[in-house]
PDB file of C-alpha atoms in Angstrom:
ATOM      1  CA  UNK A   1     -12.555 -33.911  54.760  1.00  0.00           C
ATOM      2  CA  UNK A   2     -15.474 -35.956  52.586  1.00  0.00           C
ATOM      3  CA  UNK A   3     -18.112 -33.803  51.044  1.00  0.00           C
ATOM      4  CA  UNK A   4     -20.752 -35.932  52.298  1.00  0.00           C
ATOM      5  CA  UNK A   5     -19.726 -36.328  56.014  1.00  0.00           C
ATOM      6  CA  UNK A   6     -22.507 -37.720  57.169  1.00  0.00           C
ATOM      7  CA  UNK A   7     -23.656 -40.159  54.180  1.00  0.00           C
ATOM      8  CA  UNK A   8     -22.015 -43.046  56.069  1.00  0.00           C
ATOM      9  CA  UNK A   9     -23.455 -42.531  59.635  1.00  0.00           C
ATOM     10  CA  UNK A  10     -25.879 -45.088  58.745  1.00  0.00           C
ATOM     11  CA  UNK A  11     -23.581 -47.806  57.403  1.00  0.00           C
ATOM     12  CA  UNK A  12     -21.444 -47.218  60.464  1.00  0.00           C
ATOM     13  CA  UNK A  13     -24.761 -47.462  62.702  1.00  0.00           C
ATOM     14  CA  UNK A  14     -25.755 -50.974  61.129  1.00  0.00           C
ATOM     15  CA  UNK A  15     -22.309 -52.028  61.448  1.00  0.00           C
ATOM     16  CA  UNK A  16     -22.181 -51.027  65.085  1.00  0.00           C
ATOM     17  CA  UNK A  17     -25.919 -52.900  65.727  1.00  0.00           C
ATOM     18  CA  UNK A  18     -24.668 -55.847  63.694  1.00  0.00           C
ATOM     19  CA  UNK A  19     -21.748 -56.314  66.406  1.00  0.00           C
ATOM     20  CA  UNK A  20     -23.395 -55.764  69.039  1.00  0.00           C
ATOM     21  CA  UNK A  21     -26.388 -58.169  68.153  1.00  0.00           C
ATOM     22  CA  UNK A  22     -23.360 -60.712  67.623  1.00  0.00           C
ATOM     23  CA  UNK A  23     -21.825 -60.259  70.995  1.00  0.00           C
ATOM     24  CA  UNK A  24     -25.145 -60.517  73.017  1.00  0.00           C
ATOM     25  CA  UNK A  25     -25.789 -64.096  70.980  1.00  0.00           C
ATOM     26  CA  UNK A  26     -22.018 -65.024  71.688  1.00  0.00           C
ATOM     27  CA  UNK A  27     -22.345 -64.290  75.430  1.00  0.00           C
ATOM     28  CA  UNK A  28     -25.461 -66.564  75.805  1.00  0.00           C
ATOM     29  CA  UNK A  29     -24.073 -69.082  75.026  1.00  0.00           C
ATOM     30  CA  UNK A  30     -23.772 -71.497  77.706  1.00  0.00           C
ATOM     31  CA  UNK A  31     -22.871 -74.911  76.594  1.00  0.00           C
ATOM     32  CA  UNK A  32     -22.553 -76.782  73.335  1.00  0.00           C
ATOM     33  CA  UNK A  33     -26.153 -77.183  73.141  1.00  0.00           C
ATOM     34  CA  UNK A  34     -26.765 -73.555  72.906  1.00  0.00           C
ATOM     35  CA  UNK A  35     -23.799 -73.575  69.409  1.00  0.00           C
ATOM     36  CA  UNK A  36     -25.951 -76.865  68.500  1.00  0.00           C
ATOM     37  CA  UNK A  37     -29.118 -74.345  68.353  1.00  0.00           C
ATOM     38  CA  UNK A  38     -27.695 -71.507  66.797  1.00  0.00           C
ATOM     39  CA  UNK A  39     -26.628 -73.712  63.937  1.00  0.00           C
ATOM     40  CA  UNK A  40     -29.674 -75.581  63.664  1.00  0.00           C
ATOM     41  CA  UNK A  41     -31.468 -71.928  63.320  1.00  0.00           C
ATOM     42  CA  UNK A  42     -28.860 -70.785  60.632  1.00  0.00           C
ATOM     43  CA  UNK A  43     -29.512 -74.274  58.736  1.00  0.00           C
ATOM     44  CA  UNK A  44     -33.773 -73.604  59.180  1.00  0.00           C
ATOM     45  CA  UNK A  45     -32.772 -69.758  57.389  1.00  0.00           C
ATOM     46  CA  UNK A  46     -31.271 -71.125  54.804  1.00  0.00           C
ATOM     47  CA  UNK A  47     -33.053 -73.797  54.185  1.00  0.00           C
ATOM     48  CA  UNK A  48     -36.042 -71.528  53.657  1.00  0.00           C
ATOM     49  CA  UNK A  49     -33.664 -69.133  51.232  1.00  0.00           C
ATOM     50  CA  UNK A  50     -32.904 -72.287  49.280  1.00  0.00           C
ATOM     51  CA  UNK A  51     -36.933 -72.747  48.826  1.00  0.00           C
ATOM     52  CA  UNK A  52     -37.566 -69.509  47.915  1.00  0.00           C
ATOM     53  CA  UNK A  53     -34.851 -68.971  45.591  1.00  0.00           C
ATOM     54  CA  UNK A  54     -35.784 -72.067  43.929  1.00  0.00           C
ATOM     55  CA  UNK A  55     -39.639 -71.337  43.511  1.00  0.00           C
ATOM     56  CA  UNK A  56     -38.735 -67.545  42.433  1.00  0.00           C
ATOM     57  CA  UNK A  57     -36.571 -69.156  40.085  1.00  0.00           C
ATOM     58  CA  UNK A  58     -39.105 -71.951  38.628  1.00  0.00           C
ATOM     59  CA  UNK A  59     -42.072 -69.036  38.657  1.00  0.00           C
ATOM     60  CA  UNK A  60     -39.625 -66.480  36.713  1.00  0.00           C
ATOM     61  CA  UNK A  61     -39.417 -69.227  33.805  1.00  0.00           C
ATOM     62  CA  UNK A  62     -35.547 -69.034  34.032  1.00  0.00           C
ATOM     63  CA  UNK A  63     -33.380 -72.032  32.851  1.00  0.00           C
ATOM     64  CA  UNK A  64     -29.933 -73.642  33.596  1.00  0.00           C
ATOM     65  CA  UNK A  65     -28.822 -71.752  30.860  1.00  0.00           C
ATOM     66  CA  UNK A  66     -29.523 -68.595  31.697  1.00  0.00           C
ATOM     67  CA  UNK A  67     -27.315 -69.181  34.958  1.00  0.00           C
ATOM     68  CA  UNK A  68     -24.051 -69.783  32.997  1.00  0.00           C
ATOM     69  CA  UNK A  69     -24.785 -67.069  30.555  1.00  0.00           C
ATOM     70  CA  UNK A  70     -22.946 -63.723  30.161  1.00  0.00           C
ATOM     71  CA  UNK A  71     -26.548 -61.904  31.170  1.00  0.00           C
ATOM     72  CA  UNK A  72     -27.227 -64.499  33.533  1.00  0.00           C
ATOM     73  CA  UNK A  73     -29.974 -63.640  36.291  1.00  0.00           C
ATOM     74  CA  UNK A  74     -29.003 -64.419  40.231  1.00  0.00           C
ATOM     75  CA  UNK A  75     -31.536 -65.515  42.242  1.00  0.00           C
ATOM     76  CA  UNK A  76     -31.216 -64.171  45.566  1.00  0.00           C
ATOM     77  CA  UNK A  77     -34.968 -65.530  47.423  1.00  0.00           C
ATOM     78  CA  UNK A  78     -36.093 -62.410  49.495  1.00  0.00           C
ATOM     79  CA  UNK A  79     -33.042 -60.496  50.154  1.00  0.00           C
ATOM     80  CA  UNK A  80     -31.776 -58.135  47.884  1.00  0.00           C
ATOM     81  CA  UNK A  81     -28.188 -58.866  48.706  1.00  0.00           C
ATOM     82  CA  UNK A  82     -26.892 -61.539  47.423  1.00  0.00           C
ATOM     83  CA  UNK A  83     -23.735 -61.780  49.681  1.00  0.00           C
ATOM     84  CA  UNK A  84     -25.636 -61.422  52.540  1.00  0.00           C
ATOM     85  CA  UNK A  85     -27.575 -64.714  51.345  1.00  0.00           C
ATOM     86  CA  UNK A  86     -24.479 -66.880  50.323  1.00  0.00           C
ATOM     87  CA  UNK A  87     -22.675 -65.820  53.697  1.00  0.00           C
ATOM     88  CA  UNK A  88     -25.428 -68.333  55.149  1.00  0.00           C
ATOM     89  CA  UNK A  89     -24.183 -71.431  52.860  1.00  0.00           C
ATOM     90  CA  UNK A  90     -20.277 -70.225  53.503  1.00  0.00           C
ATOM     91  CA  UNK A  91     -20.645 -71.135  57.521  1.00  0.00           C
ATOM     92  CA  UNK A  92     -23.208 -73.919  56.733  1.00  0.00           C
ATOM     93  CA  UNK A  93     -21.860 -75.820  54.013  1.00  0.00           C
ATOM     94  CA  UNK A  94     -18.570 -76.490  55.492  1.00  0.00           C
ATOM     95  CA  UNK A  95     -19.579 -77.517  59.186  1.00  0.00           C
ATOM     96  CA  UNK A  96     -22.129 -79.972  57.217  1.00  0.00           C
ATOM     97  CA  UNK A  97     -19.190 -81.251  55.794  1.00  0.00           C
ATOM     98  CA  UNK A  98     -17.450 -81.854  59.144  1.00  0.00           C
ATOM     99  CA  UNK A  99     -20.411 -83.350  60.237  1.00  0.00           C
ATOM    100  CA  UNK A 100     -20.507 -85.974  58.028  1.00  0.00           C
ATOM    101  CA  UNK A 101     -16.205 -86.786  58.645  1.00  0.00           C
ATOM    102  CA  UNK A 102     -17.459 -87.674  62.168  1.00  0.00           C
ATOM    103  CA  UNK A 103     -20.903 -88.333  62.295  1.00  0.00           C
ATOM    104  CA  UNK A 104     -20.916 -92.834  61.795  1.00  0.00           C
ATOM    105  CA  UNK A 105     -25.059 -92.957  61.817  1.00  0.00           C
ATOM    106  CA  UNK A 106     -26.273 -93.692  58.551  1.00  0.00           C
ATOM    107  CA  UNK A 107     -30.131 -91.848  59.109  1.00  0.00           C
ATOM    108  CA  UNK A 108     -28.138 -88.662  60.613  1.00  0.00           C
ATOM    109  CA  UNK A 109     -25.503 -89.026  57.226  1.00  0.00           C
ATOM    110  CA  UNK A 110     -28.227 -88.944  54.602  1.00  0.00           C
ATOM    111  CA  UNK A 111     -29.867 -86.175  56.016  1.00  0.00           C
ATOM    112  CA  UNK A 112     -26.617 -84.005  55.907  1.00  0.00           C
ATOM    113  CA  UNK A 113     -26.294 -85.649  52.444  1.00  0.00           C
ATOM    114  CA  UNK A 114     -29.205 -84.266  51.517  1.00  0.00           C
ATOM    115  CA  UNK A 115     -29.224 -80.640  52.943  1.00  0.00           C
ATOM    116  CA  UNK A 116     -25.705 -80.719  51.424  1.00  0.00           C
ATOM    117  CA  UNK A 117     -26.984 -80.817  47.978  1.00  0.00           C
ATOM    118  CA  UNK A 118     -29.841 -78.831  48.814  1.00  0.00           C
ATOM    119  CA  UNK A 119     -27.698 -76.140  49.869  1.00  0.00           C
ATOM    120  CA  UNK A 120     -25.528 -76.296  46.331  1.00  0.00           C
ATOM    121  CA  UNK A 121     -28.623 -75.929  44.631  1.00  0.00           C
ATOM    122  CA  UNK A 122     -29.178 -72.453  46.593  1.00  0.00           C
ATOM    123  CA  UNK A 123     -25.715 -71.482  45.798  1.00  0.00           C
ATOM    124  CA  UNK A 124     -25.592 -72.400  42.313  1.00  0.00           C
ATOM    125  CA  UNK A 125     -28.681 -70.251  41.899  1.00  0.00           C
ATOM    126  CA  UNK A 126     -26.886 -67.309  43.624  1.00  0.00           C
ATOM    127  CA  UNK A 127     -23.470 -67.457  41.252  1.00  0.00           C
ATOM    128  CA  UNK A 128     -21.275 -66.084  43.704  1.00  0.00           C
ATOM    129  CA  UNK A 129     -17.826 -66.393  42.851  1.00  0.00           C
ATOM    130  CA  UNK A 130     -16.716 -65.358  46.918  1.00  0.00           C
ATOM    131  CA  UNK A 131     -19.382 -67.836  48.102  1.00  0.00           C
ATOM    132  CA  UNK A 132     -17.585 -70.731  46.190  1.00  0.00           C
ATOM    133  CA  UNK A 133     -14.228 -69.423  47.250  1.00  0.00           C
ATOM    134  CA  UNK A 134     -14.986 -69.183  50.778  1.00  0.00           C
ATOM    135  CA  UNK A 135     -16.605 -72.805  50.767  1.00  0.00           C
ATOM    136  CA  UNK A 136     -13.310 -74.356  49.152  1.00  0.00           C
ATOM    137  CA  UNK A 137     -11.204 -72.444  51.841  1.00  0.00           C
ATOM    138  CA  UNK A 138     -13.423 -72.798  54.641  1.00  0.00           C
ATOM    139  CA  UNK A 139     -13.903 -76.592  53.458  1.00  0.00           C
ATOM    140  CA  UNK A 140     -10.150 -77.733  52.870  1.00  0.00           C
ATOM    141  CA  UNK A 141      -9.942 -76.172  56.854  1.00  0.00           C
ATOM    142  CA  UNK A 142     -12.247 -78.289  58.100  1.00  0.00           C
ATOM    143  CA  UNK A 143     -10.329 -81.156  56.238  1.00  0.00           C
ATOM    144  CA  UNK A 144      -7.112 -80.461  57.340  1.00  0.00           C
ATOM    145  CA  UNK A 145      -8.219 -80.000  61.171  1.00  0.00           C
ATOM    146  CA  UNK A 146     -10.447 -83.628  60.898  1.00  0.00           C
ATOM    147  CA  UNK A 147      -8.852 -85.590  58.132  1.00  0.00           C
ATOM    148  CA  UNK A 148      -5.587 -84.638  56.860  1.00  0.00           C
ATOM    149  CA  UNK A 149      -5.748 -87.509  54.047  1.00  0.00           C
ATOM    150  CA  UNK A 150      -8.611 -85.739  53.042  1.00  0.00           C
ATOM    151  CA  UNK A 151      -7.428 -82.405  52.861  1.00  0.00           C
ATOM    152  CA  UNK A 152      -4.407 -83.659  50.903  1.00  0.00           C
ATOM    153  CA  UNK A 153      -6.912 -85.171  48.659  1.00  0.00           C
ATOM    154  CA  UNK A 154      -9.259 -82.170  48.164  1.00  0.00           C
ATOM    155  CA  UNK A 155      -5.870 -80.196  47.466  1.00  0.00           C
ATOM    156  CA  UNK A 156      -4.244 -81.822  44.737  1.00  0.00           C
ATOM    157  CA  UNK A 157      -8.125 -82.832  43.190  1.00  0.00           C
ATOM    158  CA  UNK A 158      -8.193 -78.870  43.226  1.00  0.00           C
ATOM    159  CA  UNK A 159      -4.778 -78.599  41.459  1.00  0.00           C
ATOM    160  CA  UNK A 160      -5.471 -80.987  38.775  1.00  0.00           C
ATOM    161  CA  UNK A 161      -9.076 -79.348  38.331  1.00  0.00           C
ATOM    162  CA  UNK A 162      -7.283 -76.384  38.171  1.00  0.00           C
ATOM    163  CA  UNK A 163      -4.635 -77.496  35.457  1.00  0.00           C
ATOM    164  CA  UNK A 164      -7.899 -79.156  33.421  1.00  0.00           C
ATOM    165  CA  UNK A 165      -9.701 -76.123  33.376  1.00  0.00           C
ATOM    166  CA  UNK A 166      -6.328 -73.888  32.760  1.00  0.00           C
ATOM    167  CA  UNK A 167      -5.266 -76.130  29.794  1.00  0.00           C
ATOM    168  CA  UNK A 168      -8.310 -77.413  28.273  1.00  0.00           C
ATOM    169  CA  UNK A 169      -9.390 -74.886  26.039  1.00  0.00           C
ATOM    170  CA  UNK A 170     -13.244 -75.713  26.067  1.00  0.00           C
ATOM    171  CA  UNK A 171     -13.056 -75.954  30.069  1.00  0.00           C
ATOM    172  CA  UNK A 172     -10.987 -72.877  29.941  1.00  0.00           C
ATOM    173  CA  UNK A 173     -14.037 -71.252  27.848  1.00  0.00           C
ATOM    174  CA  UNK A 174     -16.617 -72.682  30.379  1.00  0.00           C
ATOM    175  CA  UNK A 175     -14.553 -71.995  33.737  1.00  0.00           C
ATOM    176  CA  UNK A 176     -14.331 -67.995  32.283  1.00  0.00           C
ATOM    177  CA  UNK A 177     -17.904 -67.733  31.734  1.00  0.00           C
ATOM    178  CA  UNK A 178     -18.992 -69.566  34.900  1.00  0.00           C
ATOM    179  CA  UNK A 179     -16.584 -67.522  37.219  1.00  0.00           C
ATOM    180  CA  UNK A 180     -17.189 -64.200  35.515  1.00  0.00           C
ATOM    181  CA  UNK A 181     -13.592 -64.259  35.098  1.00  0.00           C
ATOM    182  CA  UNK A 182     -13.385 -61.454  32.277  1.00  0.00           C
ATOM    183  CA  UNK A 183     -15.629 -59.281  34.213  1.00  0.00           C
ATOM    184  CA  UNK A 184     -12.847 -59.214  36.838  1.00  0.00           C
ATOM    185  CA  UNK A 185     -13.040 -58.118  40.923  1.00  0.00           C
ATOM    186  CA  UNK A 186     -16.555 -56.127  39.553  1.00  0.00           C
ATOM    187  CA  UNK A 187     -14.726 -53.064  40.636  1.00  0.00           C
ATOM    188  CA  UNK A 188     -13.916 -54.316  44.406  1.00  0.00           C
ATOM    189  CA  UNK A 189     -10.466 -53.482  42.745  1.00  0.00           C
ATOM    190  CA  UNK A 190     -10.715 -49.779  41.979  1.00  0.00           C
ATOM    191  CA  UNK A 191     -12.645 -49.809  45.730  1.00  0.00           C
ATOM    192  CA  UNK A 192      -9.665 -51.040  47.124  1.00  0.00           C
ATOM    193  CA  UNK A 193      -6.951 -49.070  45.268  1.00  0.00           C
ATOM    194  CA  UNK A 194      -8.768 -45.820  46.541  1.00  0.00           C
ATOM    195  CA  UNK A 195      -9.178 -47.056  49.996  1.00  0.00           C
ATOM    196  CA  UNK A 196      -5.440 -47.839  50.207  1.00  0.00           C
ATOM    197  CA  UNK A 197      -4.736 -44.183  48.513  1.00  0.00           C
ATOM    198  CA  UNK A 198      -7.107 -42.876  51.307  1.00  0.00           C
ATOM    199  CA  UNK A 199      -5.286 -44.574  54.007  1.00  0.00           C
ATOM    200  CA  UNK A 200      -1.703 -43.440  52.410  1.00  0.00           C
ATOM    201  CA  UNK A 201      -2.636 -39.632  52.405  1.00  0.00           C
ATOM    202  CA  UNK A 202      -4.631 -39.719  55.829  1.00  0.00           C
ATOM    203  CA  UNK A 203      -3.001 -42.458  57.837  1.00  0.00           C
ATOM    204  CA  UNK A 204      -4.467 -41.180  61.607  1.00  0.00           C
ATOM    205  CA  UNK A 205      -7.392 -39.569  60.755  1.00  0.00           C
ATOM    206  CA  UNK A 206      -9.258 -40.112  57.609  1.00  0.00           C
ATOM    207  CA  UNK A 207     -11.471 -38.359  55.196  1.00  0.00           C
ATOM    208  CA  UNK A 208     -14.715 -38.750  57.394  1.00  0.00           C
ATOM    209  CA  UNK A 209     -17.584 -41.658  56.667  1.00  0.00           C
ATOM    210  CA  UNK A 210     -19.085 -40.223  53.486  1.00  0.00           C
ATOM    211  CA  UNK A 211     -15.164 -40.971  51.433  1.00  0.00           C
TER     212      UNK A 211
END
């Protein structure tokens, strides 16, 4: 049994509120102009992260540079959780992208065109190596569903990027310091090796919600 038994009654209370807040959304919804709303509310959020991050990040006198560099400072507008804030630009970034595969109206295009980049400019303030991940993933889906050309496309433009980077010593040097890459898993690692030691000793039961 934990020590702490009790310190994780309130993560498992958020959790529980989180889920249930989802459900009651997800059983509202009626028709496709109720998903069309939801969307266009998660778009107006982050638009209005995007803003703030940006004007936090022009006020704090930070630069390009400081993004890329080993101390580099993530901008995360006015949530203190950064994966919390990215987790908005990993649903909307991709479905932007399907929108524009079958949207044909030029006004409606550039408009996605340019929430698309102002989006990236969010994320490239945040740094967030599972942001970026989840995008390519979530994005070669979307391809592969709508336009398989595409997705074969994206794919081997990801390879050779990939092989570039890998090969290319002073893209190798750049791709390590943008990704973190040295820095590793930042301990999600050790989190999981004890979780799965947890789980081996006490299969049925566990070690309470404080472990």
């Amino acid at each position: 049994m934990s020590n702490y038994p009790f310190s994780g009654v309130g993560l498992i209370a958020k959790q529980t509120a989180f889920f249930s807040i989802a459900y009651v959304f997800y059983s509202l919804i009626q028709n496709e102009d109720d998903i069309k709303n939801y969307f266009t509310a998660i778009i107006v959020v982050a638009c209005i992260f995007v803003t703030v991050s940006f004007i936090f990040f022009i006020n704090s006198e930070f630069d390009l540079i400081a993004l890329i560099s080993k101390d580099r400072t993530r901008v995360s507008a006015i949530t203190g959780n950064i994966e919390a804030l990215t987790n908005f630009y990993i649903v909307i970034i991709p479905l932007l992208i399907g929108y524009l595969l079958l949207n044909k109206k030029l006004s409606s295009k550039m408009i996605a065109w340019f929430v698309l980049f102002y989006f990236f400019i969010g994320l490239t303030l945040a740094m967030s190596r599972s942001a970026i991940m989840g995008i390519i993933v979530s994005t070669a889906i979307i391809f592969f569903v709508l336009r398989r050309k595409r997705f074969y496309q994206f794919t081997i433009s990801l390879i050779v990027l990939f092989l570039i980077f890998f090969l290319y010593k002073p893209f190798n040097e750049t791709m390590n310091l943008f990704l973190r890459i040295e820095e590793g898993m930042s301990a999600r690692d050790y989190l999981w090796t004890m979780s799965m030691n947890i789980i081996r000793d006490y299969p049925v039961f566990g070690i309470g919600p404080g472990a």
